Amino acid sequence: MDLFYDIACKFISHYKRVEERNILRKIPYAIEKNVSIRYPYNISYPELISIGSDTTILGNVRLSNYSYLTKKECKLTIGEHCYFGFRLCILVAADVKIGDNVLIASDVTIVSHNHGIDPESEIPYMDQPLQTAEVIIGDNCWIGDKVIILGGVTIGSDSVIGAGSVVTKSIPPLSIAVGNPARVIKRYDMETHEWKKV
């Protein structure tokens, strides 16, 4: 029984490595830049994804691109030396740009679109045209567990978004924001070298 278990584990491990290599081959220069995307994953339009060197994305990731609905090419750009947790979901209908040295915890969702919500239209919400707006996350940000970041948001560099927050408006650099909707509760003061309550 132990021999069978060992063989099965080796086979599964080998299969996961092969699958990871397969998706990385489709993302420009990902293999050469030491990028790791752990299996399983759900990734569409990998040719529209750019990932910087030494970046790791853990398993059960969903990177979905909706260029076919918006009729314009939209890209996902991820910087260098980033680390993203399990079950990351990024829905790209306008450009999504993530800077260098960004840490994203598990179960985080980033969306750059919303469905139209005209109740007087005969078209159901799910078929109404998408409303799109890019998302930008600056360098050296830390995004906590179960955060949702909506379209049109810019999170400034060196900011922290607390777990469970829903970010509906832009956050300035050097800020800590929490809540639903997220609001800034602290800013870093470069003169006193400490976080100060807002």
mmCIF file of N, CA and C in Angstrom, residues 114-164:
data_model
loop_
_atom_site.group_PDB
_atom_site.id
_atom_site.type_symbol
_atom_site.label_atom_id
_atom_site.label_comp_id
_atom_site.label_asym_id
_atom_site.label_seq_id
_atom_site.Cartn_x
_atom_site.Cartn_y
_atom_site.Cartn_z
ATOM 1 N N ASN A 114 -17.688 46.118 -14.346
ATOM 2 C CA ASN A 114 -18.970 45.807 -13.723
ATOM 3 C C ASN A 114 -19.991 45.670 -14.848
ATOM 4 N N HIS A 115 -21.051 44.915 -14.610
ATOM 5 C CA HIS A 115 -22.113 44.813 -15.607
ATOM 6 C C HIS A 115 -22.954 46.087 -15.583
ATOM 7 N N GLY A 116 -23.519 46.419 -16.739
ATOM 8 C CA GLY A 116 -24.473 47.516 -16.785
ATOM 9 C C GLY A 116 -25.652 47.204 -15.872
ATOM 10 N N ILE A 117 -26.236 48.235 -15.277
ATOM 11 C CA ILE A 117 -27.356 48.019 -14.346
ATOM 12 C C ILE A 117 -28.494 48.991 -14.655
ATOM 13 N N ASP A 118 -28.932 48.986 -15.914
ATOM 14 C CA ASP A 118 -30.067 49.815 -16.315
ATOM 15 C C ASP A 118 -31.338 48.996 -16.147
ATOM 16 N N PRO A 119 -32.135 49.254 -15.095
ATOM 17 C CA PRO A 119 -33.329 48.439 -14.858
ATOM 18 C C PRO A 119 -34.429 48.665 -15.890
ATOM 19 N N GLU A 120 -34.352 49.771 -16.667
ATOM 20 C CA GLU A 120 -35.379 50.036 -17.670
ATOM 21 C C GLU A 120 -35.087 49.342 -18.998
ATOM 22 N N SER A 121 -33.897 48.796 -19.125
ATOM 23 C CA SER A 121 -33.540 48.091 -20.347
ATOM 24 C C SER A 121 -34.212 46.721 -20.381
ATOM 25 N N GLU A 122 -34.519 46.264 -21.598
ATOM 26 C CA GLU A 122 -35.070 44.915 -21.748
ATOM 27 C C GLU A 122 -33.955 43.863 -21.690
ATOM 28 N N ILE A 123 -32.712 44.336 -21.701
ATOM 29 C CA ILE A 123 -31.571 43.418 -21.648
ATOM 30 C C ILE A 123 -31.285 43.092 -20.182
ATOM 31 N N PRO A 124 -31.176 41.814 -19.828
ATOM 32 C CA PRO A 124 -30.848 41.477 -18.439
ATOM 33 C C PRO A 124 -29.472 42.000 -18.055
ATOM 34 N N TYR A 125 -29.285 42.229 -16.763
ATOM 35 C CA TYR A 125 -28.019 42.779 -16.277
ATOM 36 C C TYR A 125 -26.816 42.007 -16.815
ATOM 37 N N MET A 126 -26.895 40.673 -16.834
ATOM 38 C CA MET A 126 -25.736 39.884 -17.237
ATOM 39 C C MET A 126 -25.333 40.110 -18.690
ATOM 40 N N ASP A 127 -26.260 40.627 -19.522
ATOM 41 C CA ASP A 127 -25.959 40.852 -20.937
ATOM 42 C C ASP A 127 -25.766 42.321 -21.292
ATOM 43 N N GLN A 128 -25.956 43.202 -20.316
ATOM 44 C CA GLN A 128 -25.739 44.620 -20.591
ATOM 45 C C GLN A 128 -24.243 44.886 -20.776
ATOM 46 N N PRO A 129 -23.894 45.927 -21.538
ATOM 47 C CA PRO A 129 -22.474 46.213 -21.791
ATOM 48 C C PRO A 129 -21.696 46.407 -20.493
ATOM 49 N N LEU A 130 -20.444 45.952 -20.504
ATOM 50 C CA LEU A 130 -19.590 46.100 -19.336
ATOM 51 C C LEU A 130 -19.143 47.543 -19.169
ATOM 52 N N GLN A 131 -19.087 47.983 -17.925
ATOM 53 C CA GLN A 131 -18.497 49.273 -17.590
ATOM 54 C C GLN A 131 -17.103 48.970 -17.072
ATOM 55 N N THR A 132 -16.081 49.516 -17.727
ATOM 56 C CA THR A 132 -14.707 49.127 -17.409
ATOM 57 C C THR A 132 -13.890 50.316 -16.904
ATOM 58 N N ALA A 133 -12.928 50.022 -16.034
ATOM 59 C CA ALA A 133 -12.000 51.040 -15.533
ATOM 60 C C ALA A 133 -10.772 50.319 -14.994
ATOM 61 N N GLU A 134 -9.586 50.812 -15.326
ATOM 62 C CA GLU A 134 -8.361 50.108 -14.953
ATOM 63 C C GLU A 134 -8.138 50.106 -13.448
ATOM 64 N N VAL A 135 -7.340 49.147 -13.004
ATOM 65 C CA VAL A 135 -6.936 49.026 -11.608
ATOM 66 C C VAL A 135 -5.414 49.101 -11.556
ATOM 67 N N ILE A 136 -4.896 49.890 -10.614
ATOM 68 C CA ILE A 136 -3.448 50.013 -10.435
ATOM 69 C C ILE A 136 -3.115 49.777 -8.968
ATOM 70 N N ILE A 137 -2.180 48.863 -8.729
ATOM 71 C CA ILE A 137 -1.659 48.637 -7.380
ATOM 72 C C ILE A 137 -0.178 48.982 -7.423
ATOM 73 N N GLY A 138 0.235 49.953 -6.617
ATOM 74 C CA GLY A 138 1.610 50.441 -6.646
ATOM 75 C C GLY A 138 2.604 49.457 -6.062
ATOM 76 N N ASP A 139 3.875 49.843 -6.103
ATOM 77 C CA ASP A 139 4.949 48.993 -5.576
ATOM 78 C C ASP A 139 4.829 48.817 -4.061
ATOM 79 N N ASN A 140 5.307 47.660 -3.612
ATOM 80 C CA ASN A 140 5.487 47.397 -2.176
ATOM 81 C C ASN A 140 4.200 47.512 -1.377
ATOM 82 N N CYS A 141 3.083 47.055 -1.967
ATOM 83 C CA CYS A 141 1.811 47.047 -1.233
ATOM 84 C C CYS A 141 1.570 45.678 -0.612
ATOM 85 N N TRP A 142 0.791 45.664 0.454
ATOM 86 C CA TRP A 142 0.373 44.424 1.098
ATOM 87 C C TRP A 142 -1.150 44.420 1.126
ATOM 88 N N ILE A 143 -1.734 43.425 0.454
ATOM 89 C CA ILE A 143 -3.183 43.287 0.368
ATOM 90 C C ILE A 143 -3.584 42.080 1.215
ATOM 91 N N GLY A 144 -4.405 42.295 2.244
ATOM 92 C CA GLY A 144 -4.755 41.235 3.180
ATOM 93 C C GLY A 144 -5.750 40.232 2.635
ATOM 94 N N ASP A 145 -6.015 39.193 3.423
ATOM 95 C CA ASP A 145 -6.959 38.127 3.041
ATOM 96 C C ASP A 145 -8.341 38.677 2.716
ATOM 97 N N LYS A 146 -8.955 38.070 1.707
ATOM 98 C CA LYS A 146 -10.364 38.302 1.355
ATOM 99 C C LYS A 146 -10.668 39.761 1.009
ATOM 100 N N VAL A 147 -9.702 40.472 0.490
ATOM 101 C CA VAL A 147 -9.922 41.847 0.025
ATOM 102 C C VAL A 147 -10.539 41.816 -1.374
ATOM 103 N N ILE A 148 -11.429 42.764 -1.650
ATOM 104 C CA ILE A 148 -11.997 42.955 -2.986
ATOM 105 C C ILE A 148 -11.604 44.350 -3.451
ATOM 106 N N ILE A 149 -11.024 44.432 -4.656
ATOM 107 C CA ILE A 149 -10.607 45.711 -5.234
ATOM 108 C C ILE A 149 -11.401 45.904 -6.520
ATOM 109 N N LEU A 150 -12.140 47.007 -6.606
ATOM 110 C CA LEU A 150 -13.038 47.247 -7.731
ATOM 111 C C LEU A 150 -12.412 48.152 -8.781
ATOM 112 N N GLY A 151 -13.038 48.187 -9.956
ATOM 113 C CA GLY A 151 -12.545 48.954 -11.094
ATOM 114 C C GLY A 151 -12.412 50.427 -10.797
ATOM 115 N N GLY A 152 -11.415 51.055 -11.410
ATOM 116 C CA GLY A 152 -11.187 52.482 -11.245
ATOM 117 C C GLY A 152 -10.355 52.838 -10.037
ATOM 118 N N VAL A 153 -9.894 51.839 -9.288
ATOM 119 C CA VAL A 153 -9.152 52.077 -8.052
ATOM 120 C C VAL A 153 -7.651 52.098 -8.325
ATOM 121 N N THR A 154 -6.961 53.052 -7.709
ATOM 122 C CA THR A 154 -5.503 53.063 -7.644
ATOM 123 C C THR A 154 -5.098 52.974 -6.180
ATOM 124 N N ILE A 155 -4.250 52.012 -5.864
ATOM 125 C CA ILE A 155 -3.710 51.890 -4.507
ATOM 126 C C ILE A 155 -2.260 52.353 -4.566
ATOM 127 N N GLY A 156 -1.962 53.416 -3.850
ATOM 128 C CA GLY A 156 -0.633 54.006 -3.906
ATOM 129 C C GLY A 156 0.431 53.097 -3.324
ATOM 130 N N SER A 157 1.661 53.326 -3.721
ATOM 131 C CA SER A 157 2.783 52.509 -3.268
ATOM 132 C C SER A 157 2.921 52.512 -1.751
ATOM 133 N N ASP A 158 3.437 51.411 -1.214
ATOM 134 C CA ASP A 158 3.724 51.257 0.214
ATOM 135 C C ASP A 158 2.486 51.300 1.096
ATOM 136 N N SER A 159 1.338 50.926 0.522
ATOM 137 C CA SER A 159 0.099 50.932 1.294
ATOM 138 C C SER A 159 -0.276 49.525 1.741
ATOM 139 N N VAL A 160 -1.124 49.466 2.765
ATOM 140 C CA VAL A 160 -1.617 48.206 3.321
ATOM 141 C C VAL A 160 -3.141 48.247 3.294
ATOM 142 N N ILE A 161 -3.748 47.166 2.780
ATOM 143 C CA ILE A 161 -5.204 47.050 2.791
ATOM 144 C C ILE A 161 -5.564 45.917 3.737
ATOM 145 N N GLY A 162 -6.310 46.235 4.795
ATOM 146 C CA GLY A 162 -6.630 45.260 5.830
ATOM 147 C C GLY A 162 -7.546 44.157 5.346
ATOM 148 N N ALA A 163 -7.462 43.003 5.983
ATOM 149 C CA ALA A 163 -8.235 41.825 5.609
ATOM 150 C C ALA A 163 -9.728 42.121 5.555
ATOM 151 N N GLY A 164 -10.385 41.576 4.539
ATOM 152 C CA GLY A 164 -11.826 41.705 4.404
ATOM 153 C C GLY A 164 -12.314 43.036 3.868
#
